[in-house]
Amino acid sequence: MATQLKRNSKYSEAEWTARQELAACYRIFAMMGWDEMIFNHITVKLEDQEGAFLINPYGMHFSEVTASSLIKIDIDGNKLDEDNPWHVNKAGFVQHSLFHRVLPDAHAIIHTHTTATMAVCGLEGGLQPTNFYACNFMGQLAYHDFEGVTVREEEGERLVEHLGNKRILMLRNHGPVVMGKSLSDAFIKYWALQRACEIQLATMSMGKPILVDEEVIKVHQRDLYMAAIPGQSGKAEFDAMVRKVDKIDTSWRD
Ligand SMILES: [Zn+2]
């Protein structure tokens, strides 16, 4: 994705690039219908500023987010952008802050409430090997039982324990938390998980699904890399979606 540098910008080049990428990501989510009114968050760590993160302004729809309206916050959710008039949903940042804090590789974190992912999070057995995309994730998802709205810090210990060495946590009866080494990496994982859940929902609504055999899942996961595009994980796919967003509106770049 080509970034445009702002003239006389108050942002570093790295921050402006991160802002544009994240704003574009919010627009992709809105375009795909993965938004939840003014709720849910996608957050990224600012690589050139220790302990600084970007989050969506609380009250703004994903389809309205722009590079400069994103709010820079510290790990506790305090605003570092004094002149940004928007509020931060500090409660919503609690689980993001926890994972950003304890996992150095969690550069980008996505949490949604889409119907398909929430439905699978509320199903006994969770995601099942009933389709191609679901097979990507078998053995790679962690689950955490519902304890009410995730705003209490004392739940953190259990969230981290249940996540273990996985990087996707299915919050039961709630929704997924997807972490990535980069924003495009988190995006492509999220996209495949969303598709896996949508198709499981459709399959199970028709009758008894065919479960893929464990041996076949192993072969599938072993050979998946052959279908991947060389370069940064999810980058080509992300850029293609940004071009689609640009056909709707390019205001996210500002
Ligand atoms: Zn939530």
Short mmCIF file of N, CA and C in Angstrom, two decimals, residues 54-218:
data_model
loop_
_atom_site.label_atom_id
_atom_site.label_comp_id
_atom_site.label_asym_id
_atom_site.label_seq_id
_atom_site.Cartn_x
_atom_site.Cartn_y
_atom_site.Cartn_z
N LEU A 54 -2.25 2.63 18.51
CA LEU A 54 -3.33 3.35 17.82
C LEU A 54 -4.63 2.58 17.99
N ILE A 55 -5.70 3.33 18.23
CA ILE A 55 -7.04 2.73 18.40
C ILE A 55 -8.06 3.64 17.73
N ASN A 56 -9.25 3.07 17.44
CA ASN A 56 -10.32 3.86 16.81
C ASN A 56 -10.95 4.83 17.80
N PRO A 57 -11.37 5.99 17.31
CA PRO A 57 -12.06 6.95 18.18
C PRO A 57 -13.41 6.38 18.60
N TYR A 58 -13.73 6.46 19.88
CA TYR A 58 -14.97 5.87 20.40
C TYR A 58 -16.14 6.76 20.01
N GLY A 59 -17.08 6.19 19.26
CA GLY A 59 -18.23 6.95 18.78
C GLY A 59 -18.21 7.08 17.27
N MET A 60 -17.09 6.75 16.65
CA MET A 60 -16.98 6.85 15.19
C MET A 60 -17.22 5.48 14.57
N HIS A 61 -18.00 5.44 13.49
CA HIS A 61 -18.21 4.18 12.79
C HIS A 61 -16.92 3.80 12.04
N PHE A 62 -16.69 2.50 11.88
CA PHE A 62 -15.48 2.05 11.16
C PHE A 62 -15.36 2.73 9.79
N SER A 63 -16.52 2.98 9.13
CA SER A 63 -16.49 3.54 7.78
C SER A 63 -16.10 5.01 7.77
N GLU A 64 -15.99 5.62 8.95
CA GLU A 64 -15.63 7.05 9.03
C GLU A 64 -14.18 7.26 9.46
N VAL A 65 -13.52 6.20 9.89
CA VAL A 65 -12.17 6.35 10.46
C VAL A 65 -11.18 6.87 9.40
N THR A 66 -10.36 7.81 9.83
CA THR A 66 -9.30 8.36 8.97
C THR A 66 -7.97 8.24 9.70
N ALA A 67 -6.88 8.41 8.95
CA ALA A 67 -5.54 8.27 9.53
C ALA A 67 -5.34 9.21 10.71
N SER A 68 -5.77 10.46 10.55
CA SER A 68 -5.51 11.43 11.63
C SER A 68 -6.53 11.39 12.76
N SER A 69 -7.68 10.71 12.54
CA SER A 69 -8.66 10.63 13.64
C SER A 69 -8.35 9.48 14.59
N LEU A 70 -7.49 8.56 14.19
CA LEU A 70 -7.11 7.46 15.10
C LEU A 70 -6.42 8.06 16.32
N ILE A 71 -6.63 7.43 17.47
CA ILE A 71 -6.09 8.00 18.70
C ILE A 71 -4.86 7.23 19.16
N LYS A 72 -3.83 8.00 19.48
CA LYS A 72 -2.61 7.39 20.03
C LYS A 72 -2.79 7.30 21.54
N ILE A 73 -2.59 6.10 22.07
CA ILE A 73 -2.78 5.88 23.51
C ILE A 73 -1.57 5.16 24.10
N ASP A 74 -1.46 5.21 25.44
CA ASP A 74 -0.43 4.40 26.09
C ASP A 74 -1.04 3.04 26.43
N ILE A 75 -0.25 2.18 27.06
CA ILE A 75 -0.69 0.81 27.30
C ILE A 75 -1.90 0.74 28.24
N ASP A 76 -2.12 1.80 29.03
CA ASP A 76 -3.29 1.82 29.92
C ASP A 76 -4.50 2.49 29.28
N GLY A 77 -4.37 2.86 28.01
CA GLY A 77 -5.49 3.45 27.30
C GLY A 77 -5.61 4.96 27.49
N ASN A 78 -4.58 5.59 28.09
CA ASN A 78 -4.62 7.05 28.25
C ASN A 78 -4.24 7.71 26.93
N LYS A 79 -4.96 8.77 26.60
CA LYS A 79 -4.72 9.48 25.35
C LYS A 79 -3.37 10.18 25.33
N LEU A 80 -2.62 9.98 24.24
CA LEU A 80 -1.36 10.70 24.07
C LEU A 80 -1.54 11.82 23.05
N ASP A 81 -2.66 11.77 22.33
CA ASP A 81 -3.01 12.80 21.34
C ASP A 81 -3.88 13.83 22.03
N GLU A 82 -3.28 14.82 22.63
CA GLU A 82 -4.07 15.78 23.41
C GLU A 82 -5.09 16.55 22.56
N ASP A 83 -4.73 16.82 21.30
CA ASP A 83 -5.63 17.64 20.48
C ASP A 83 -6.69 16.83 19.73
N ASN A 84 -6.72 15.52 19.95
CA ASN A 84 -7.77 14.71 19.31
C ASN A 84 -9.03 14.80 20.18
N PRO A 85 -10.14 15.33 19.62
CA PRO A 85 -11.33 15.57 20.44
C PRO A 85 -12.11 14.29 20.81
N TRP A 86 -11.78 13.17 20.19
CA TRP A 86 -12.56 11.96 20.41
C TRP A 86 -12.13 11.25 21.69
N HIS A 87 -13.06 10.43 22.21
CA HIS A 87 -12.78 9.65 23.42
C HIS A 87 -12.21 8.28 23.05
N VAL A 88 -11.62 7.64 24.05
CA VAL A 88 -11.13 6.27 23.88
C VAL A 88 -12.03 5.36 24.70
N ASN A 89 -12.40 4.23 24.14
CA ASN A 89 -13.16 3.24 24.91
C ASN A 89 -12.15 2.43 25.72
N LYS A 90 -11.84 2.95 26.90
CA LYS A 90 -10.79 2.32 27.72
C LYS A 90 -11.17 0.89 28.11
N ALA A 91 -12.47 0.69 28.39
CA ALA A 91 -12.93 -0.65 28.78
C ALA A 91 -12.69 -1.63 27.63
N GLY A 92 -12.95 -1.18 26.42
CA GLY A 92 -12.77 -2.04 25.25
C GLY A 92 -11.32 -2.35 24.97
N PHE A 93 -10.44 -1.51 25.48
CA PHE A 93 -9.00 -1.70 25.23
C PHE A 93 -8.38 -2.68 26.22
N VAL A 94 -9.11 -3.02 27.29
CA VAL A 94 -8.53 -3.84 28.37
C VAL A 94 -7.88 -5.12 27.85
N GLN A 95 -8.62 -5.90 27.03
CA GLN A 95 -8.03 -7.17 26.58
C GLN A 95 -6.93 -6.94 25.56
N HIS A 96 -7.08 -5.89 24.71
CA HIS A 96 -6.02 -5.58 23.74
C HIS A 96 -4.74 -5.21 24.50
N SER A 97 -4.91 -4.37 25.53
CA SER A 97 -3.74 -3.88 26.28
C SER A 97 -3.04 -5.06 26.95
N LEU A 98 -3.83 -5.98 27.47
CA LEU A 98 -3.24 -7.15 28.12
C LEU A 98 -2.34 -7.92 27.16
N PHE A 99 -2.85 -8.21 25.96
CA PHE A 99 -2.06 -9.01 25.01
C PHE A 99 -0.89 -8.22 24.44
N HIS A 100 -1.10 -6.90 24.17
CA HIS A 100 0.02 -6.09 23.69
C HIS A 100 1.13 -6.06 24.75
N ARG A 101 0.70 -6.06 26.03
CA ARG A 101 1.64 -5.96 27.15
C ARG A 101 2.49 -7.23 27.30
N VAL A 102 1.82 -8.38 27.24
CA VAL A 102 2.55 -9.62 27.56
C VAL A 102 3.12 -10.34 26.33
N LEU A 103 2.68 -9.98 25.12
CA LEU A 103 3.15 -10.69 23.93
C LEU A 103 3.85 -9.73 22.98
N PRO A 104 5.18 -9.74 22.98
CA PRO A 104 5.92 -8.81 22.12
C PRO A 104 5.59 -8.99 20.64
N ASP A 105 5.16 -10.19 20.23
CA ASP A 105 4.86 -10.43 18.81
C ASP A 105 3.43 -10.04 18.42
N ALA A 106 2.63 -9.63 19.40
CA ALA A 106 1.25 -9.21 19.08
C ALA A 106 1.28 -7.75 18.64
N HIS A 107 1.69 -7.53 17.41
CA HIS A 107 1.80 -6.16 16.88
C HIS A 107 0.42 -5.58 16.61
N ALA A 108 -0.45 -6.40 16.03
CA ALA A 108 -1.81 -5.95 15.70
C ALA A 108 -2.82 -6.92 16.33
N ILE A 109 -3.91 -6.36 16.86
CA ILE A 109 -4.95 -7.20 17.49
C ILE A 109 -6.33 -6.79 16.98
N ILE A 110 -7.09 -7.79 16.58
CA ILE A 110 -8.44 -7.56 16.04
C ILE A 110 -9.45 -8.27 16.94
N HIS A 111 -10.50 -7.55 17.32
CA HIS A 111 -11.59 -8.19 18.06
C HIS A 111 -12.91 -7.73 17.44
N THR A 112 -13.76 -8.70 17.08
CA THR A 112 -15.04 -8.35 16.47
C THR A 112 -16.19 -9.09 17.15
N HIS A 113 -17.39 -8.68 16.75
CA HIS A 113 -18.62 -9.33 17.20
C HIS A 113 -19.45 -9.75 15.99
N THR A 114 -18.83 -10.23 14.93
CA THR A 114 -19.65 -10.58 13.76
C THR A 114 -20.53 -11.79 14.10
N THR A 115 -21.63 -11.89 13.39
CA THR A 115 -22.60 -12.96 13.67
C THR A 115 -21.94 -14.34 13.55
N ALA A 116 -21.20 -14.55 12.47
CA ALA A 116 -20.62 -15.89 12.24
C ALA A 116 -19.59 -16.25 13.30
N THR A 117 -18.70 -15.33 13.64
CA THR A 117 -17.65 -15.68 14.61
C THR A 117 -18.24 -15.80 16.02
N MET A 118 -19.20 -14.91 16.35
CA MET A 118 -19.83 -15.00 17.66
C MET A 118 -20.64 -16.28 17.79
N ALA A 119 -21.30 -16.67 16.69
CA ALA A 119 -22.10 -17.89 16.71
C ALA A 119 -21.21 -19.11 16.99
N VAL A 120 -20.07 -19.16 16.33
CA VAL A 120 -19.16 -20.30 16.54
C VAL A 120 -18.57 -20.25 17.96
N CYS A 121 -18.31 -19.03 18.46
CA CYS A 121 -17.81 -18.88 19.84
C CYS A 121 -18.86 -19.35 20.86
N GLY A 122 -20.11 -19.36 20.45
CA GLY A 122 -21.18 -19.77 21.36
C GLY A 122 -21.63 -21.20 21.14
N LEU A 123 -20.88 -21.94 20.34
CA LEU A 123 -21.27 -23.32 20.00
C LEU A 123 -20.39 -24.31 20.74
N GLU A 124 -21.02 -25.34 21.32
CA GLU A 124 -20.24 -26.40 21.96
C GLU A 124 -19.31 -27.01 20.90
N GLY A 125 -18.05 -27.11 21.23
CA GLY A 125 -17.10 -27.65 20.24
C GLY A 125 -16.46 -26.58 19.39
N GLY A 126 -17.01 -25.36 19.42
CA GLY A 126 -16.40 -24.24 18.69
C GLY A 126 -16.25 -24.49 17.21
N LEU A 127 -15.12 -24.08 16.67
CA LEU A 127 -14.88 -24.27 15.23
C LEU A 127 -14.57 -25.74 14.97
N GLN A 128 -15.25 -26.30 13.98
CA GLN A 128 -15.06 -27.72 13.68
C GLN A 128 -14.54 -27.90 12.26
N PRO A 129 -13.83 -29.01 12.03
CA PRO A 129 -13.21 -29.20 10.71
C PRO A 129 -14.21 -29.60 9.64
N THR A 130 -15.10 -28.66 9.31
CA THR A 130 -16.14 -28.98 8.32
C THR A 130 -15.86 -28.33 6.98
N ASN A 131 -14.84 -27.50 6.88
CA ASN A 131 -14.55 -26.85 5.60
C ASN A 131 -13.07 -26.51 5.47
N PHE A 132 -12.68 -26.21 4.28
CA PHE A 132 -11.29 -25.87 3.90
C PHE A 132 -10.66 -24.87 4.88
N TYR A 133 -11.33 -23.72 5.07
CA TYR A 133 -10.74 -22.68 5.91
C TYR A 133 -10.63 -23.12 7.37
N ALA A 134 -11.64 -23.84 7.85
CA ALA A 134 -11.62 -24.30 9.24
C ALA A 134 -10.42 -25.21 9.47
N CYS A 135 -10.08 -26.00 8.45
CA CYS A 135 -8.94 -26.92 8.58
C CYS A 135 -7.63 -26.15 8.79
N ASN A 136 -7.55 -24.92 8.30
CA ASN A 136 -6.35 -24.09 8.55
C ASN A 136 -6.12 -23.90 10.04
N PHE A 137 -7.22 -23.88 10.80
CA PHE A 137 -7.16 -23.46 12.20
C PHE A 137 -7.21 -24.59 13.22
N MET A 138 -7.39 -25.81 12.76
CA MET A 138 -7.53 -26.90 13.72
C MET A 138 -6.26 -27.03 14.56
N GLY A 139 -6.41 -27.08 15.86
CA GLY A 139 -5.26 -27.18 16.77
C GLY A 139 -4.58 -25.84 17.03
N GLN A 140 -5.10 -24.78 16.40
CA GLN A 140 -4.43 -23.47 16.54
C GLN A 140 -5.28 -22.43 17.24
N LEU A 141 -6.46 -22.85 17.69
CA LEU A 141 -7.33 -21.91 18.38
C LEU A 141 -7.36 -22.20 19.87
N ALA A 142 -7.35 -21.12 20.67
CA ALA A 142 -7.50 -21.27 22.11
C ALA A 142 -8.91 -20.80 22.47
N TYR A 143 -9.44 -21.32 23.57
CA TYR A 143 -10.80 -20.95 23.99
C TYR A 143 -10.79 -20.47 25.44
N HIS A 144 -11.67 -19.54 25.72
CA HIS A 144 -11.77 -18.99 27.09
C HIS A 144 -13.25 -18.84 27.43
N ASP A 145 -13.66 -19.42 28.59
CA ASP A 145 -15.08 -19.37 28.97
C ASP A 145 -15.53 -17.94 29.29
N PHE A 146 -16.79 -17.69 29.03
CA PHE A 146 -17.38 -16.36 29.26
C PHE A 146 -17.46 -16.05 30.75
N GLU A 147 -16.99 -14.87 31.10
CA GLU A 147 -17.06 -14.42 32.51
C GLU A 147 -17.77 -13.08 32.61
N GLY A 148 -18.53 -12.71 31.58
CA GLY A 148 -19.15 -11.38 31.56
C GLY A 148 -18.26 -10.45 30.75
N VAL A 149 -18.70 -9.21 30.60
CA VAL A 149 -17.96 -8.24 29.76
C VAL A 149 -16.50 -8.17 30.24
N THR A 150 -15.58 -8.22 29.25
CA THR A 150 -14.15 -8.33 29.57
C THR A 150 -13.54 -6.98 29.95
N VAL A 151 -13.87 -6.51 31.13
CA VAL A 151 -13.32 -5.20 31.56
C VAL A 151 -12.55 -5.31 32.88
N ARG A 152 -12.61 -6.50 33.51
CA ARG A 152 -11.93 -6.65 34.80
C ARG A 152 -10.52 -7.18 34.59
N GLU A 153 -9.56 -6.46 35.15
CA GLU A 153 -8.16 -6.83 34.94
C GLU A 153 -7.82 -8.19 35.52
N GLU A 154 -8.56 -8.61 36.57
CA GLU A 154 -8.22 -9.89 37.20
C GLU A 154 -8.54 -11.09 36.29
N GLU A 155 -9.29 -10.86 35.23
CA GLU A 155 -9.56 -11.96 34.29
C GLU A 155 -8.32 -12.20 33.40
N GLY A 156 -7.44 -11.20 33.38
CA GLY A 156 -6.27 -11.23 32.50
C GLY A 156 -5.41 -12.48 32.63
N GLU A 157 -5.16 -12.87 33.87
CA GLU A 157 -4.31 -14.04 34.11
C GLU A 157 -4.87 -15.28 33.41
N ARG A 158 -6.19 -15.45 33.51
CA ARG A 158 -6.82 -16.61 32.88
C ARG A 158 -6.83 -16.48 31.35
N LEU A 159 -7.01 -15.27 30.85
CA LEU A 159 -6.99 -15.06 29.40
C LEU A 159 -5.63 -15.47 28.83
N VAL A 160 -4.56 -15.02 29.49
CA VAL A 160 -3.21 -15.33 29.03
C VAL A 160 -2.92 -16.82 29.15
N GLU A 161 -3.38 -17.40 30.27
CA GLU A 161 -3.15 -18.83 30.50
C GLU A 161 -3.88 -19.65 29.43
N HIS A 162 -5.12 -19.29 29.13
CA HIS A 162 -5.89 -20.05 28.14
C HIS A 162 -5.35 -19.85 26.73
N LEU A 163 -4.80 -18.67 26.45
CA LEU A 163 -4.24 -18.42 25.11
C LEU A 163 -3.02 -19.32 24.89
N GLY A 164 -2.19 -19.46 25.93
CA GLY A 164 -0.98 -20.29 25.81
C GLY A 164 -0.10 -19.82 24.68
N ASN A 165 0.36 -20.75 23.83
CA ASN A 165 1.24 -20.33 22.72
C ASN A 165 0.47 -20.11 21.43
N LYS A 166 -0.87 -20.07 21.52
CA LYS A 166 -1.70 -19.78 20.33
C LYS A 166 -1.76 -18.26 20.14
N ARG A 167 -2.25 -17.83 19.01
CA ARG A 167 -2.40 -16.38 18.79
C ARG A 167 -3.81 -16.00 18.36
N ILE A 168 -4.74 -16.94 18.48
CA ILE A 168 -6.16 -16.62 18.29
C ILE A 168 -6.91 -17.16 19.49
N LEU A 169 -7.64 -16.27 20.15
CA LEU A 169 -8.41 -16.70 21.33
C LEU A 169 -9.89 -16.53 21.02
N MET A 170 -10.62 -17.64 21.11
CA MET A 170 -12.06 -17.60 20.90
C MET A 170 -12.69 -17.37 22.27
N LEU A 171 -13.23 -16.19 22.50
CA LEU A 171 -13.89 -15.88 23.76
C LEU A 171 -15.28 -16.49 23.67
N ARG A 172 -15.54 -17.55 24.44
CA ARG A 172 -16.81 -18.27 24.32
C ARG A 172 -17.99 -17.34 24.61
N ASN A 173 -19.04 -17.50 23.81
CA ASN A 173 -20.27 -16.69 23.91
C ASN A 173 -20.01 -15.21 23.63
N HIS A 174 -18.85 -14.89 23.10
CA HIS A 174 -18.48 -13.49 22.93
C HIS A 174 -17.93 -13.24 21.52
N GLY A 175 -16.68 -13.57 21.26
CA GLY A 175 -16.12 -13.31 19.92
C GLY A 175 -14.63 -13.58 19.90
N PRO A 176 -14.03 -13.52 18.69
CA PRO A 176 -12.62 -13.88 18.56
C PRO A 176 -11.67 -12.70 18.83
N VAL A 177 -10.46 -13.04 19.29
CA VAL A 177 -9.37 -12.07 19.38
C VAL A 177 -8.24 -12.65 18.52
N VAL A 178 -7.91 -11.93 17.45
CA VAL A 178 -6.91 -12.42 16.49
C VAL A 178 -5.69 -11.52 16.55
N MET A 179 -4.52 -12.12 16.76
CA MET A 179 -3.28 -11.33 16.87
C MET A 179 -2.38 -11.63 15.69
N GLY A 180 -1.63 -10.61 15.26
CA GLY A 180 -0.71 -10.82 14.14
C GLY A 180 0.60 -10.12 14.34
N LYS A 181 1.62 -10.62 13.62
CA LYS A 181 2.95 -10.01 13.68
C LYS A 181 2.97 -8.66 12.98
N SER A 182 2.00 -8.48 12.07
CA SER A 182 1.81 -7.20 11.39
C SER A 182 0.31 -7.06 11.21
N LEU A 183 -0.13 -5.87 10.77
CA LEU A 183 -1.57 -5.67 10.58
C LEU A 183 -2.09 -6.57 9.46
N SER A 184 -1.32 -6.69 8.36
CA SER A 184 -1.80 -7.51 7.25
C SER A 184 -1.83 -9.00 7.65
N ASP A 185 -0.92 -9.41 8.52
CA ASP A 185 -0.90 -10.79 9.02
C ASP A 185 -2.16 -11.07 9.86
N ALA A 186 -2.50 -10.12 10.74
CA ALA A 186 -3.72 -10.28 11.55
C ALA A 186 -4.94 -10.26 10.63
N PHE A 187 -4.92 -9.39 9.63
CA PHE A 187 -6.05 -9.26 8.70
C PHE A 187 -6.31 -10.58 7.96
N ILE A 188 -5.27 -11.17 7.42
CA ILE A 188 -5.49 -12.37 6.60
C ILE A 188 -5.94 -13.56 7.46
N LYS A 189 -5.42 -13.62 8.69
CA LYS A 189 -5.86 -14.67 9.61
C LYS A 189 -7.34 -14.43 9.94
N TYR A 190 -7.68 -13.16 10.20
CA TYR A 190 -9.07 -12.85 10.54
C TYR A 190 -9.99 -13.21 9.38
N TRP A 191 -9.60 -12.84 8.18
CA TRP A 191 -10.43 -13.10 7.02
C TRP A 191 -10.74 -14.60 6.89
N ALA A 192 -9.71 -15.43 7.02
CA ALA A 192 -9.91 -16.88 6.88
C ALA A 192 -10.79 -17.42 8.02
N LEU A 193 -10.60 -16.88 9.22
CA LEU A 193 -11.41 -17.33 10.36
C LEU A 193 -12.88 -16.93 10.16
N GLN A 194 -13.10 -15.72 9.69
CA GLN A 194 -14.45 -15.24 9.41
C GLN A 194 -15.13 -16.15 8.38
N ARG A 195 -14.41 -16.48 7.31
CA ARG A 195 -14.94 -17.36 6.26
C ARG A 195 -15.24 -18.76 6.83
N ALA A 196 -14.29 -19.27 7.64
CA ALA A 196 -14.47 -20.61 8.24
C ALA A 196 -15.76 -20.65 9.06
N CYS A 197 -15.99 -19.58 9.83
CA CYS A 197 -17.17 -19.53 10.70
C CYS A 197 -18.45 -19.37 9.89
N GLU A 198 -18.42 -18.52 8.87
CA GLU A 198 -19.61 -18.32 8.01
C GLU A 198 -20.02 -19.64 7.37
N ILE A 199 -19.03 -20.38 6.88
CA ILE A 199 -19.33 -21.62 6.16
C ILE A 199 -19.80 -22.71 7.14
N GLN A 200 -19.21 -22.72 8.33
CA GLN A 200 -19.69 -23.69 9.35
C GLN A 200 -21.15 -23.40 9.68
N LEU A 201 -21.46 -22.14 9.83
CA LEU A 201 -22.83 -21.71 10.15
C LEU A 201 -23.80 -22.19 9.05
N ALA A 202 -23.39 -22.00 7.80
CA ALA A 202 -24.24 -22.41 6.68
C ALA A 202 -24.36 -23.93 6.62
N THR A 203 -23.24 -24.62 6.82
CA THR A 203 -23.24 -26.08 6.73
C THR A 203 -24.13 -26.70 7.81
N MET A 204 -23.94 -26.23 9.05
CA MET A 204 -24.68 -26.84 10.16
C MET A 204 -26.17 -26.51 10.11
N SER A 205 -26.52 -25.43 9.40
CA SER A 205 -27.93 -25.08 9.29
C SER A 205 -28.65 -26.02 8.32
N MET A 206 -27.86 -26.77 7.51
CA MET A 206 -28.49 -27.66 6.52
C MET A 206 -28.59 -29.09 7.00
N GLY A 207 -27.79 -29.44 8.00
CA GLY A 207 -27.83 -30.83 8.45
C GLY A 207 -26.52 -31.22 9.09
N LYS A 208 -26.19 -32.51 8.96
CA LYS A 208 -25.00 -33.04 9.63
C LYS A 208 -23.76 -32.81 8.76
N PRO A 209 -22.79 -32.05 9.26
CA PRO A 209 -21.61 -31.78 8.42
C PRO A 209 -20.68 -32.99 8.31
N ILE A 210 -19.88 -32.99 7.26
CA ILE A 210 -18.84 -34.02 7.10
C ILE A 210 -17.60 -33.48 7.81
N LEU A 211 -17.09 -34.23 8.77
CA LEU A 211 -15.90 -33.78 9.50
C LEU A 211 -14.64 -34.30 8.79
N VAL A 212 -13.69 -33.41 8.59
CA VAL A 212 -12.44 -33.80 7.91
C VAL A 212 -11.58 -34.61 8.88
N ASP A 213 -11.03 -35.65 8.36
CA ASP A 213 -10.18 -36.57 9.12
C ASP A 213 -8.90 -35.87 9.60
N GLU A 214 -8.42 -36.26 10.80
CA GLU A 214 -7.22 -35.64 11.38
C GLU A 214 -6.00 -35.74 10.48
N GLU A 215 -5.83 -36.88 9.84
CA GLU A 215 -4.67 -37.08 8.95
C GLU A 215 -4.72 -36.09 7.78
N VAL A 216 -5.92 -35.87 7.26
CA VAL A 216 -6.07 -34.95 6.13
C VAL A 216 -5.80 -33.52 6.58
N ILE A 217 -6.23 -33.19 7.80
CA ILE A 217 -5.95 -31.85 8.33
C ILE A 217 -4.44 -31.62 8.41
N LYS A 218 -3.71 -32.62 8.86
CA LYS A 218 -2.24 -32.51 8.96
C LYS A 218 -1.63 -32.23 7.59
#
